[in-house]
mmCIF file of C-alpha atoms in Angstrom:
data_model
loop_
_atom_site.group_PDB
_atom_site.id
_atom_site.type_symbol
_atom_site.label_atom_id
_atom_site.label_comp_id
_atom_site.label_asym_id
_atom_site.label_seq_id
_atom_site.Cartn_x
_atom_site.Cartn_y
_atom_site.Cartn_z
ATOM 1 C CA UNK A 21 -24.091 1.833 11.670
ATOM 2 C CA UNK A 22 -21.380 -0.314 13.274
ATOM 3 C CA UNK A 23 -18.049 1.279 14.199
ATOM 4 C CA UNK A 24 -15.689 1.200 11.238
ATOM 5 C CA UNK A 25 -12.508 -0.795 11.888
ATOM 6 C CA UNK A 26 -11.391 -1.620 8.340
ATOM 7 C CA UNK A 27 -9.053 1.261 7.553
ATOM 8 C CA UNK A 28 -6.638 -1.033 5.686
ATOM 9 C CA UNK A 29 -9.414 -1.533 3.143
ATOM 10 C CA UNK A 30 -10.189 2.137 2.677
ATOM 11 C CA UNK A 31 -10.279 5.343 4.671
ATOM 12 C CA UNK A 32 -12.855 8.129 4.799
ATOM 13 C CA UNK A 33 -11.850 11.277 2.983
ATOM 14 C CA UNK A 34 -10.533 13.920 5.376
ATOM 15 C CA UNK A 35 -12.928 16.895 5.315
ATOM 16 C CA UNK A 36 -9.990 19.192 4.530
ATOM 17 C CA UNK A 37 -9.180 17.008 1.538
ATOM 18 C CA UNK A 38 -12.770 16.853 0.313
ATOM 19 C CA UNK A 39 -12.896 20.663 0.465
ATOM 20 C CA UNK A 40 -9.944 20.796 -1.935
ATOM 21 C CA UNK A 41 -11.542 18.198 -4.229
ATOM 22 C CA UNK A 42 -14.828 20.096 -4.333
ATOM 23 C CA UNK A 43 -13.029 23.375 -5.032
ATOM 24 C CA UNK A 44 -11.405 21.987 -8.168
ATOM 25 C CA UNK A 45 -14.618 20.290 -9.223
ATOM 26 C CA UNK A 46 -16.907 23.279 -8.804
ATOM 27 C CA UNK A 47 -14.886 26.500 -8.878
ATOM 28 C CA UNK A 48 -11.496 26.187 -10.571
ATOM 29 C CA UNK A 49 -12.499 23.294 -12.795
ATOM 30 C CA UNK A 50 -10.078 23.771 -15.680
ATOM 31 C CA UNK A 51 -8.237 21.093 -17.641
ATOM 32 C CA UNK A 52 -4.539 21.043 -16.698
ATOM 33 C CA UNK A 53 -3.718 20.479 -20.369
ATOM 34 C CA UNK A 54 -5.376 23.738 -21.463
ATOM 35 C CA UNK A 55 -2.512 26.233 -21.517
ATOM 36 C CA UNK A 56 -4.297 29.016 -23.403
ATOM 37 C CA UNK A 57 -6.351 30.472 -20.544
ATOM 38 C CA UNK A 58 -6.359 31.109 -16.816
ATOM 39 C CA UNK A 59 -8.532 28.116 -15.908
ATOM 40 C CA UNK A 60 -6.064 25.708 -17.458
ATOM 41 C CA UNK A 61 -3.077 27.430 -15.895
ATOM 42 C CA UNK A 62 -4.605 27.289 -12.411
ATOM 43 C CA UNK A 63 -5.401 23.597 -12.886
ATOM 44 C CA UNK A 64 -1.854 22.914 -14.053
ATOM 45 C CA UNK A 65 -0.452 24.719 -11.012
ATOM 46 C CA UNK A 66 -2.667 22.615 -8.723
ATOM 47 C CA UNK A 67 -1.359 19.409 -10.310
ATOM 48 C CA UNK A 68 2.268 20.463 -9.937
ATOM 49 C CA UNK A 69 1.711 21.489 -6.331
ATOM 50 C CA UNK A 70 0.186 18.083 -5.622
ATOM 51 C CA UNK A 71 3.126 16.414 -7.381
ATOM 52 C CA UNK A 72 5.452 18.200 -4.977
ATOM 53 C CA UNK A 73 3.469 17.101 -1.906
ATOM 54 C CA UNK A 74 3.500 13.456 -3.035
ATOM 55 C CA UNK A 75 7.245 13.634 -3.718
ATOM 56 C CA UNK A 76 7.806 14.936 -0.187
ATOM 57 C CA UNK A 77 6.440 11.639 1.131
ATOM 58 C CA UNK A 78 9.619 9.814 0.139
ATOM 59 C CA UNK A 79 12.174 12.519 -0.608
ATOM 60 C CA UNK A 80 11.713 12.261 -4.374
ATOM 61 C CA UNK A 81 11.772 15.020 -6.979
ATOM 62 C CA UNK A 82 8.360 16.299 -8.140
ATOM 63 C CA UNK A 83 9.030 15.337 -11.763
ATOM 64 C CA UNK A 84 9.546 11.735 -10.625
ATOM 65 C CA UNK A 85 5.861 11.476 -9.635
ATOM 66 C CA UNK A 86 3.434 9.995 -12.180
ATOM 67 C CA UNK A 87 -0.267 10.155 -11.329
ATOM 68 C CA UNK A 88 -2.361 7.008 -11.822
ATOM 69 C CA UNK A 89 -5.821 5.763 -10.882
ATOM 70 C CA UNK A 90 -4.407 4.080 -7.778
ATOM 71 C CA UNK A 91 -1.756 1.705 -6.482
ATOM 72 C CA UNK A 92 -3.002 -1.184 -8.637
ATOM 73 C CA UNK A 93 -2.363 0.750 -11.828
ATOM 74 C CA UNK A 94 0.940 1.994 -10.414
ATOM 75 C CA UNK A 95 2.001 -1.601 -9.696
ATOM 76 C CA UNK A 96 1.037 -2.674 -13.200
ATOM 77 C CA UNK A 97 2.883 0.231 -14.807
ATOM 78 C CA UNK A 98 5.992 -0.449 -12.720
ATOM 79 C CA UNK A 99 6.115 -4.192 -13.427
ATOM 80 C CA UNK A 100 4.577 -4.640 -16.872
ATOM 81 C CA UNK A 101 6.264 -1.422 -17.922
ATOM 82 C CA UNK A 102 9.669 -3.065 -17.441
ATOM 83 C CA UNK A 103 8.883 -5.975 -19.781
ATOM 84 C CA UNK A 104 10.383 -4.364 -22.879
ATOM 85 C CA UNK A 105 13.540 -3.516 -20.943
ATOM 86 C CA UNK A 106 13.796 -7.098 -19.686
ATOM 87 C CA UNK A 107 13.327 -8.467 -23.187
ATOM 88 C CA UNK A 108 15.921 -6.122 -24.659
ATOM 89 C CA UNK A 109 18.568 -6.922 -22.048
ATOM 90 C CA UNK A 110 17.951 -10.663 -22.000
ATOM 91 C CA UNK A 111 17.011 -10.558 -18.325
ATOM 92 C CA UNK A 112 14.195 -12.948 -17.471
ATOM 93 C CA UNK A 113 14.250 -13.355 -13.695
ATOM 94 C CA UNK A 114 11.849 -11.561 -11.329
ATOM 95 C CA UNK A 115 11.758 -11.744 -7.538
ATOM 96 C CA UNK A 116 8.771 -10.881 -5.354
ATOM 97 C CA UNK A 117 7.701 -11.669 -1.820
ATOM 98 C CA UNK A 118 5.189 -14.497 -1.532
ATOM 99 C CA UNK A 119 2.981 -12.211 0.603
ATOM 100 C CA UNK A 120 2.639 -9.479 -2.018
ATOM 101 C CA UNK A 121 -0.764 -8.047 -2.883
ATOM 102 C CA UNK A 122 -2.481 -9.599 -5.892
ATOM 103 C CA UNK A 123 -1.928 -6.295 -7.721
ATOM 104 C CA UNK A 124 1.773 -7.215 -7.732
ATOM 105 C CA UNK A 125 1.601 -10.988 -8.051
ATOM 106 C CA UNK A 126 -0.831 -11.096 -10.961
ATOM 107 C CA UNK A 127 1.057 -8.690 -13.268
ATOM 108 C CA UNK A 128 4.222 -10.709 -12.621
ATOM 109 C CA UNK A 129 2.342 -13.942 -13.302
ATOM 110 C CA UNK A 130 1.129 -12.396 -16.566
ATOM 111 C CA UNK A 131 4.755 -11.698 -17.526
ATOM 112 C CA UNK A 132 5.613 -15.299 -16.702
ATOM 113 C CA UNK A 133 2.825 -16.596 -18.923
ATOM 114 C CA UNK A 134 3.260 -14.236 -21.878
ATOM 115 C CA UNK A 135 6.868 -13.029 -21.840
ATOM 116 C CA UNK A 136 8.797 -16.031 -20.608
ATOM 117 C CA UNK A 137 9.726 -14.349 -17.331
ATOM 118 C CA UNK A 138 10.863 -16.692 -14.563
ATOM 119 C CA UNK A 139 8.993 -15.550 -11.459
ATOM 120 C CA UNK A 140 10.456 -16.618 -8.127
ATOM 121 C CA UNK A 141 8.523 -15.943 -4.924
ATOM 122 C CA UNK A 142 10.596 -15.334 -1.822
ATOM 123 C CA UNK A 143 9.088 -16.921 1.308
ATOM 124 C CA UNK A 144 8.731 -15.119 4.613
ATOM 125 C CA UNK A 145 8.972 -16.464 8.127
ATOM 126 C CA UNK A 146 6.072 -16.704 10.589
ATOM 127 C CA UNK A 147 7.105 -13.199 11.626
ATOM 128 C CA UNK A 148 5.725 -11.952 8.310
ATOM 129 C CA UNK A 149 8.909 -10.319 7.101
ATOM 130 C CA UNK A 150 11.512 -11.527 4.663
ATOM 131 C CA UNK A 151 15.033 -12.568 5.611
ATOM 132 C CA UNK A 152 17.255 -10.240 3.528
ATOM 133 C CA UNK A 153 19.919 -12.963 3.319
ATOM 134 C CA UNK A 154 17.393 -15.327 1.751
ATOM 135 C CA UNK A 155 16.563 -12.675 -0.825
ATOM 136 C CA UNK A 156 20.279 -12.155 -1.463
ATOM 137 C CA UNK A 157 20.753 -15.878 -2.085
ATOM 138 C CA UNK A 158 18.006 -15.819 -4.744
ATOM 139 C CA UNK A 159 19.299 -12.732 -6.548
ATOM 140 C CA UNK A 160 20.793 -13.590 -9.955
ATOM 141 C CA UNK A 161 22.721 -11.673 -12.612
ATOM 142 C CA UNK A 162 19.643 -11.828 -14.861
ATOM 143 C CA UNK A 163 17.201 -10.550 -12.189
ATOM 144 C CA UNK A 164 15.601 -7.451 -13.725
ATOM 145 C CA UNK A 165 13.109 -6.563 -11.006
ATOM 146 C CA UNK A 166 12.667 -7.125 -7.279
ATOM 147 C CA UNK A 167 9.268 -6.274 -5.776
ATOM 148 C CA UNK A 168 8.859 -5.997 -2.025
ATOM 149 C CA UNK A 169 5.943 -4.350 -0.277
ATOM 150 C CA UNK A 170 6.661 -1.867 2.498
ATOM 151 C CA UNK A 171 3.928 -3.009 4.905
ATOM 152 C CA UNK A 172 1.588 -5.946 4.461
ATOM 153 C CA UNK A 173 -2.064 -5.122 3.869
ATOM 154 C CA UNK A 174 -3.297 -7.981 6.076
ATOM 155 C CA UNK A 175 -0.864 -8.177 8.989
ATOM 156 C CA UNK A 176 0.602 -4.675 8.904
ATOM 157 C CA UNK A 177 4.101 -6.176 9.201
ATOM 158 C CA UNK A 178 6.795 -3.797 7.945
ATOM 159 C CA UNK A 179 9.535 -5.181 5.711
ATOM 160 C CA UNK A 180 13.236 -4.437 6.468
ATOM 161 C CA UNK A 181 13.774 -2.069 3.546
ATOM 162 C CA UNK A 182 17.109 -0.746 4.822
ATOM 163 C CA UNK A 183 18.568 -4.264 4.857
ATOM 164 C CA UNK A 184 17.097 -5.060 1.457
ATOM 165 C CA UNK A 185 18.703 -1.884 0.100
ATOM 166 C CA UNK A 186 22.076 -3.195 1.252
ATOM 167 C CA UNK A 187 21.425 -6.501 -0.507
ATOM 168 C CA UNK A 188 20.566 -4.736 -3.758
ATOM 169 C CA UNK A 189 23.424 -2.246 -3.636
ATOM 170 C CA UNK A 190 25.388 -2.489 -6.873
ATOM 171 C CA UNK A 191 22.912 -4.846 -8.561
ATOM 172 C CA UNK A 192 21.223 -3.511 -11.734
ATOM 173 C CA UNK A 193 17.759 -4.930 -10.919
ATOM 174 C CA UNK A 194 15.011 -2.348 -10.525
ATOM 175 C CA UNK A 195 13.486 -2.326 -7.053
ATOM 176 C CA UNK A 196 9.752 -1.763 -6.762
ATOM 177 C CA UNK A 197 8.065 -1.122 -3.420
ATOM 178 C CA UNK A 198 4.290 -1.243 -3.015
ATOM 179 C CA UNK A 199 3.720 1.396 -0.337
ATOM 180 C CA UNK A 200 -0.076 1.575 -0.530
ATOM 181 C CA UNK A 201 -0.490 0.886 3.186
ATOM 182 C CA UNK A 202 2.460 2.869 4.508
ATOM 183 C CA UNK A 203 2.999 5.972 2.391
ATOM 184 C CA UNK A 204 3.273 9.112 4.561
ATOM 185 C CA UNK A 205 2.290 7.049 7.626
ATOM 186 C CA UNK A 206 5.798 5.835 8.485
ATOM 187 C CA UNK A 207 9.271 6.581 7.191
ATOM 188 C CA UNK A 208 11.567 4.240 5.309
ATOM 189 C CA UNK A 209 11.075 5.158 1.653
ATOM 190 C CA UNK A 210 13.736 7.842 1.294
ATOM 191 C CA UNK A 211 16.539 5.458 0.284
ATOM 192 C CA UNK A 212 17.509 6.323 -3.284
ATOM 193 C CA UNK A 213 18.060 2.641 -4.044
ATOM 194 C CA UNK A 214 14.279 2.255 -4.231
ATOM 195 C CA UNK A 215 13.507 2.868 -7.896
ATOM 196 C CA UNK A 216 9.719 2.587 -8.026
ATOM 197 C CA UNK A 217 7.096 3.292 -5.337
ATOM 198 C CA UNK A 218 3.342 2.731 -5.632
ATOM 199 C CA UNK A 219 0.921 5.026 -3.783
ATOM 200 C CA UNK A 220 -2.827 4.893 -3.169
ATOM 201 C CA UNK A 221 -5.021 7.881 -2.285
ATOM 202 C CA UNK A 222 -7.868 6.095 -0.556
ATOM 203 C CA UNK A 223 -5.587 4.427 1.993
ATOM 204 C CA UNK A 224 -4.430 7.874 3.101
ATOM 205 C CA UNK A 225 -7.700 9.734 3.785
ATOM 206 C CA UNK A 226 -7.713 10.910 0.191
ATOM 207 C CA UNK A 227 -10.176 10.162 -2.606
ATOM 208 C CA UNK A 228 -10.651 6.826 -4.342
ATOM 209 C CA UNK A 229 -9.589 6.623 -7.971
ATOM 210 C CA UNK A 230 -6.208 8.319 -7.682
ATOM 211 C CA UNK A 231 -2.689 7.233 -6.823
ATOM 212 C CA UNK A 232 0.845 7.613 -8.052
ATOM 213 C CA UNK A 233 3.917 5.795 -9.247
ATOM 214 C CA UNK A 234 7.137 7.419 -8.120
ATOM 215 C CA UNK A 235 9.872 6.550 -10.622
ATOM 216 C CA UNK A 236 13.261 7.706 -9.332
ATOM 217 C CA UNK A 237 16.174 8.506 -11.576
ATOM 218 C CA UNK A 238 19.459 6.703 -11.279
ATOM 219 C CA UNK A 239 21.744 9.619 -11.771
ATOM 220 C CA UNK A 240 20.233 11.156 -14.905
ATOM 221 C CA UNK A 241 18.526 7.977 -16.120
ATOM 222 C CA UNK A 242 14.827 7.395 -15.544
ATOM 223 C CA UNK A 243 13.581 3.809 -15.090
ATOM 224 C CA UNK A 244 13.090 2.301 -18.571
ATOM 225 C CA UNK A 245 9.300 2.060 -18.388
ATOM 226 C CA UNK A 246 7.074 1.564 -21.412
ATOM 227 C CA UNK A 247 3.458 2.795 -21.377
ATOM 228 C CA UNK A 248 0.581 0.348 -21.006
ATOM 229 C CA UNK A 249 -1.923 2.698 -22.658
ATOM 230 C CA UNK A 250 -1.680 5.115 -25.572
ATOM 231 C CA UNK A 251 -3.499 8.234 -26.624
ATOM 232 C CA UNK A 252 -1.796 11.272 -25.184
ATOM 233 C CA UNK A 253 1.402 12.704 -23.806
ATOM 234 C CA UNK A 254 0.292 13.231 -20.209
ATOM 235 C CA UNK A 255 2.519 12.091 -17.333
ATOM 236 C CA UNK A 256 5.623 11.961 -19.517
ATOM 237 C CA UNK A 257 3.790 9.783 -22.013
ATOM 238 C CA UNK A 258 3.454 6.942 -19.512
ATOM 239 C CA UNK A 259 -0.139 7.544 -18.439
ATOM 240 C CA UNK A 260 -2.251 9.118 -21.206
ATOM 241 C CA UNK A 261 -5.590 10.730 -20.526
ATOM 242 C CA UNK A 262 -6.891 13.911 -18.972
ATOM 243 C CA UNK A 263 -5.364 14.401 -15.538
ATOM 244 C CA UNK A 264 -8.202 14.320 -12.930
ATOM 245 C CA UNK A 265 -7.272 17.605 -11.300
ATOM 246 C CA UNK A 266 -9.700 17.405 -8.325
ATOM 247 C CA UNK A 267 -8.541 13.901 -7.388
ATOM 248 C CA UNK A 268 -4.870 14.729 -7.880
ATOM 249 C CA UNK A 269 -5.194 17.889 -5.782
ATOM 250 C CA UNK A 270 -6.951 15.818 -3.129
ATOM 251 C CA UNK A 271 -4.147 13.252 -3.108
ATOM 252 C CA UNK A 272 -1.596 16.029 -2.726
ATOM 253 C CA UNK A 273 -3.468 17.552 0.206
ATOM 254 C CA UNK A 274 -3.847 14.131 1.848
ATOM 255 C CA UNK A 275 -0.081 13.589 1.610
ATOM 256 C CA UNK A 276 0.652 17.070 2.942
ATOM 257 C CA UNK A 277 -1.596 16.607 5.956
ATOM 258 C CA UNK A 278 -0.297 13.102 6.666
ATOM 259 C CA UNK A 279 3.296 14.322 6.770
ATOM 260 C CA UNK A 280 2.517 17.339 8.940
ATOM 261 C CA UNK A 281 0.495 15.221 11.385
ATOM 262 C CA UNK A 282 2.474 11.974 11.133
ATOM 263 C CA UNK A 283 3.737 11.933 14.715
ATOM 264 C CA UNK A 284 0.406 12.881 16.250
ATOM 265 C CA UNK A 285 -1.474 10.333 14.162
ATOM 266 C CA UNK A 286 0.941 7.550 15.038
ATOM 267 C CA UNK A 287 0.704 8.270 18.768
ATOM 268 C CA UNK A 288 -3.091 8.200 18.620
ATOM 269 C CA UNK A 289 -3.026 4.843 16.807
ATOM 270 C CA UNK A 290 -0.612 3.367 19.358
ATOM 271 C CA UNK A 291 -2.904 4.465 22.190
ATOM 272 C CA UNK A 292 -5.887 2.806 20.520
ATOM 273 C CA UNK A 293 -3.829 -0.348 20.016
ATOM 274 C CA UNK A 294 -3.194 -0.536 23.747
ATOM 275 C CA UNK A 295 -6.946 -0.431 24.442
ATOM 276 C CA UNK A 296 -7.656 -3.173 21.900
ATOM 277 C CA UNK A 297 -4.834 -5.396 23.144
ATOM 278 C CA UNK A 298 -5.980 -5.073 26.754
ATOM 279 C CA UNK A 299 -9.531 -6.033 25.813
ATOM 280 C CA UNK A 300 -8.509 -9.045 23.708
ATOM 281 C CA UNK A 301 -6.226 -10.478 26.407
ATOM 282 C CA UNK A 302 -9.160 -12.389 27.929
ATOM 283 C CA UNK A 303 -9.546 -14.356 24.671
ATOM 284 C CA UNK A 304 -5.978 -15.723 24.612
ATOM 285 C CA UNK A 305 -5.490 -14.516 21.021
ATOM 286 C CA UNK A 306 -2.641 -15.518 18.749
ATOM 287 C CA UNK A 307 -1.274 -12.473 16.928
ATOM 288 C CA UNK A 308 -0.220 -13.065 13.343
ATOM 289 C CA UNK A 309 3.039 -11.358 12.413
ATOM 290 C CA UNK A 310 5.820 -9.755 14.423
ATOM 291 C CA UNK A 311 4.067 -7.295 16.733
ATOM 292 C CA UNK A 312 7.306 -5.373 17.217
ATOM 293 C CA UNK A 313 7.525 -4.680 13.486
ATOM 294 C CA UNK A 314 3.987 -3.676 12.589
ATOM 295 C CA UNK A 315 2.038 -0.572 11.564
ATOM 296 C CA UNK A 316 0.562 1.091 14.664
ATOM 297 C CA UNK A 317 -3.022 0.944 13.408
ATOM 298 C CA UNK A 318 -3.217 -2.679 12.219
ATOM 299 C CA UNK A 319 -3.824 -5.879 14.169
ATOM 300 C CA UNK A 320 -4.215 -9.389 12.781
ATOM 301 C CA UNK A 321 -5.239 -12.033 15.299
ATOM 302 C CA UNK A 322 -6.674 -15.514 15.507
ATOM 303 C CA UNK A 323 -8.838 -16.578 18.431
ATOM 304 C CA UNK A 324 -8.504 -20.297 19.148
ATOM 305 C CA UNK A 325 -11.789 -22.103 18.594
ATOM 306 C CA UNK A 326 -13.419 -19.278 16.650
ATOM 307 C CA UNK A 327 -13.745 -19.104 12.862
ATOM 308 C CA UNK A 328 -13.307 -15.679 11.255
ATOM 309 C CA UNK A 329 -16.590 -15.837 9.335
ATOM 310 C CA UNK A 330 -18.486 -16.652 12.524
ATOM 311 C CA UNK A 331 -16.714 -13.865 14.425
ATOM 312 C CA UNK A 332 -17.591 -11.275 11.784
ATOM 313 C CA UNK A 333 -21.239 -12.318 11.861
ATOM 314 C CA UNK A 334 -21.318 -12.079 15.657
ATOM 315 C CA UNK A 335 -19.840 -8.560 15.539
ATOM 316 C CA UNK A 336 -21.673 -7.394 12.435
ATOM 317 C CA UNK A 337 -23.918 -4.862 14.187
ATOM 318 C CA UNK A 338 -21.106 -3.639 16.440
ATOM 319 C CA UNK A 339 -17.972 -3.247 14.311
ATOM 320 C CA UNK A 340 -16.998 -3.472 10.636
ATOM 321 C CA UNK A 341 -13.876 -5.649 10.385
ATOM 322 C CA UNK A 342 -12.471 -8.051 7.812
ATOM 323 C CA UNK A 343 -10.593 -11.298 7.493
ATOM 324 C CA UNK A 344 -8.063 -10.032 4.977
ATOM 325 C CA UNK A 345 -7.605 -8.078 1.781
ATOM 326 C CA UNK A 346 -10.698 -6.352 0.399
ATOM 327 C CA UNK A 347 -9.632 -7.432 -3.090
ATOM 328 C CA UNK A 348 -10.116 -11.105 -2.186
ATOM 329 C CA UNK A 349 -12.890 -10.801 0.421
ATOM 330 C CA UNK A 350 -15.320 -12.820 -1.724
ATOM 331 C CA UNK A 351 -13.067 -15.854 -1.340
ATOM 332 C CA UNK A 352 -13.461 -18.150 1.652
ATOM 333 C CA UNK A 353 -10.048 -19.686 1.159
ATOM 334 C CA UNK A 354 -7.348 -18.876 3.731
ATOM 335 C CA UNK A 355 -5.293 -15.798 2.914
ATOM 336 C CA UNK A 356 -2.371 -16.482 0.592
ATOM 337 C CA UNK A 357 -0.285 -14.098 2.713
ATOM 338 C CA UNK A 358 -0.970 -15.954 5.966
ATOM 339 C CA UNK A 359 -0.417 -19.293 4.233
ATOM 340 C CA UNK A 360 2.912 -18.011 2.910
ATOM 341 C CA UNK A 361 3.874 -17.217 6.505
ATOM 342 C CA UNK A 362 3.492 -20.916 7.248
ATOM 343 C CA UNK A 363 0.431 -20.586 9.478
ATOM 344 C CA UNK A 364 -1.677 -23.695 10.011
ATOM 345 C CA UNK A 365 -4.939 -23.753 8.061
ATOM 346 C CA UNK A 366 -7.117 -23.437 11.177
ATOM 347 C CA UNK A 367 -5.165 -20.424 12.414
ATOM 348 C CA UNK A 368 -5.216 -18.746 8.999
ATOM 349 C CA UNK A 369 -8.950 -19.335 8.495
ATOM 350 C CA UNK A 370 -9.648 -17.852 11.913
ATOM 351 C CA UNK A 371 -7.623 -14.687 11.337
ATOM 352 C CA UNK A 372 -9.298 -11.320 11.814
ATOM 353 C CA UNK A 373 -7.878 -8.021 10.576
ATOM 354 C CA UNK A 374 -8.720 -5.002 12.704
ATOM 355 C CA UNK A 375 -7.485 -1.589 11.565
ATOM 356 C CA UNK A 376 -8.355 1.819 12.942
ATOM 357 C CA UNK A 377 -7.756 5.530 12.514
ATOM 358 C CA UNK A 378 -5.904 8.275 14.330
ATOM 359 C CA UNK A 379 -9.320 9.795 15.039
ATOM 360 C CA UNK A 380 -11.113 8.517 18.162
ATOM 361 C CA UNK A 381 -12.662 5.091 17.596
ATOM 362 C CA UNK A 382 -16.285 5.056 18.706
ATOM 363 C CA UNK A 383 -16.259 1.479 19.937
ATOM 364 C CA UNK A 384 -16.143 -0.256 23.297
ATOM 365 C CA UNK A 385 -13.296 -2.749 22.875
ATOM 366 C CA UNK A 386 -14.399 -4.647 25.967
ATOM 367 C CA UNK A 387 -17.843 -5.079 24.433
ATOM 368 C CA UNK A 388 -16.226 -6.547 21.311
ATOM 369 C CA UNK A 389 -14.171 -8.971 23.390
ATOM 370 C CA UNK A 390 -17.210 -9.976 25.452
ATOM 371 C CA UNK A 391 -19.245 -10.771 22.323
ATOM 372 C CA UNK A 392 -16.483 -13.049 21.082
ATOM 373 C CA UNK A 393 -16.020 -14.654 24.499
ATOM 374 C CA UNK A 394 -19.736 -15.510 24.635
ATOM 375 C CA UNK A 395 -19.409 -17.276 21.291
ATOM 376 C CA UNK A 396 -16.719 -19.518 22.731
ATOM 377 C CA UNK A 397 -18.786 -20.628 25.738
#
């Protein structure tokens, strides 16, 4: 098998996490909603422990954590869940970054089509991050939600959340942050001005099929979310259905480990980045996004004269990489995120996303660079 370098798409489950998942699948397999016997009580305790570990990732309270099937559902619950509030208050304006993941853009587009919401997309510079002053200029009295990702899933560029918090200070709009790529990997989510945070398990060496929406109180008031599904009172009535205890426990353990090992993991990723950068220097690459404001394990680059599809075919038996978001990988059109950054079509269509782990990467970066260099000759 080729070396795996697509960790922005998904991560392997940490063996310590999978041990927890298997334990609650095979040994203590109770339903957390069954309060009449020991199995149910143990399951309930596991869920609450996991809730606490997830909350620790951004300094939230455990009862502000709502478990979902992943960040996509969390995004939908955060954005569509505010529709009734927007309708009731007469607020119709929504702001989102033009580089947001489709799991944010499409729910907002659905609100625009069905609820009369006016969706305004905030552009970003070639750097990949938004100018907070530009966002401030677009903020209106009737803006009910502002959605800004923490780190981009294609470029790894980190948004200036502290500056955005200053812009939103005193404004009633609810602020949603999609933190699927960054949660527990870097800091920046502890600011209490952030109302809603989306989390994904499988981006964090946890299991697929589980995530969370963190819904912070403002004082004593919870965000005015309405459920998207009905049929039970789980997760404060906002996410009905049996809580998947093994997956939730696995997510909690993944968050716990990521926080404990955050510094060590980051250092390992930075070291690997240095190796990759040194190898790619011979290709005269153009890096997409501000390299001084990027996740340590993500690199997006275009190699002049080389198309991304051709590059991936050349490297297919050596490394597993991508040309953008896994959710739109079947499309051969240039990335909407790179286009929103103002990149020329040729540069955007040639972009490669390389993302790695804190564990040693079993790949010869020089070999990768040599393969690509041969294709240019």
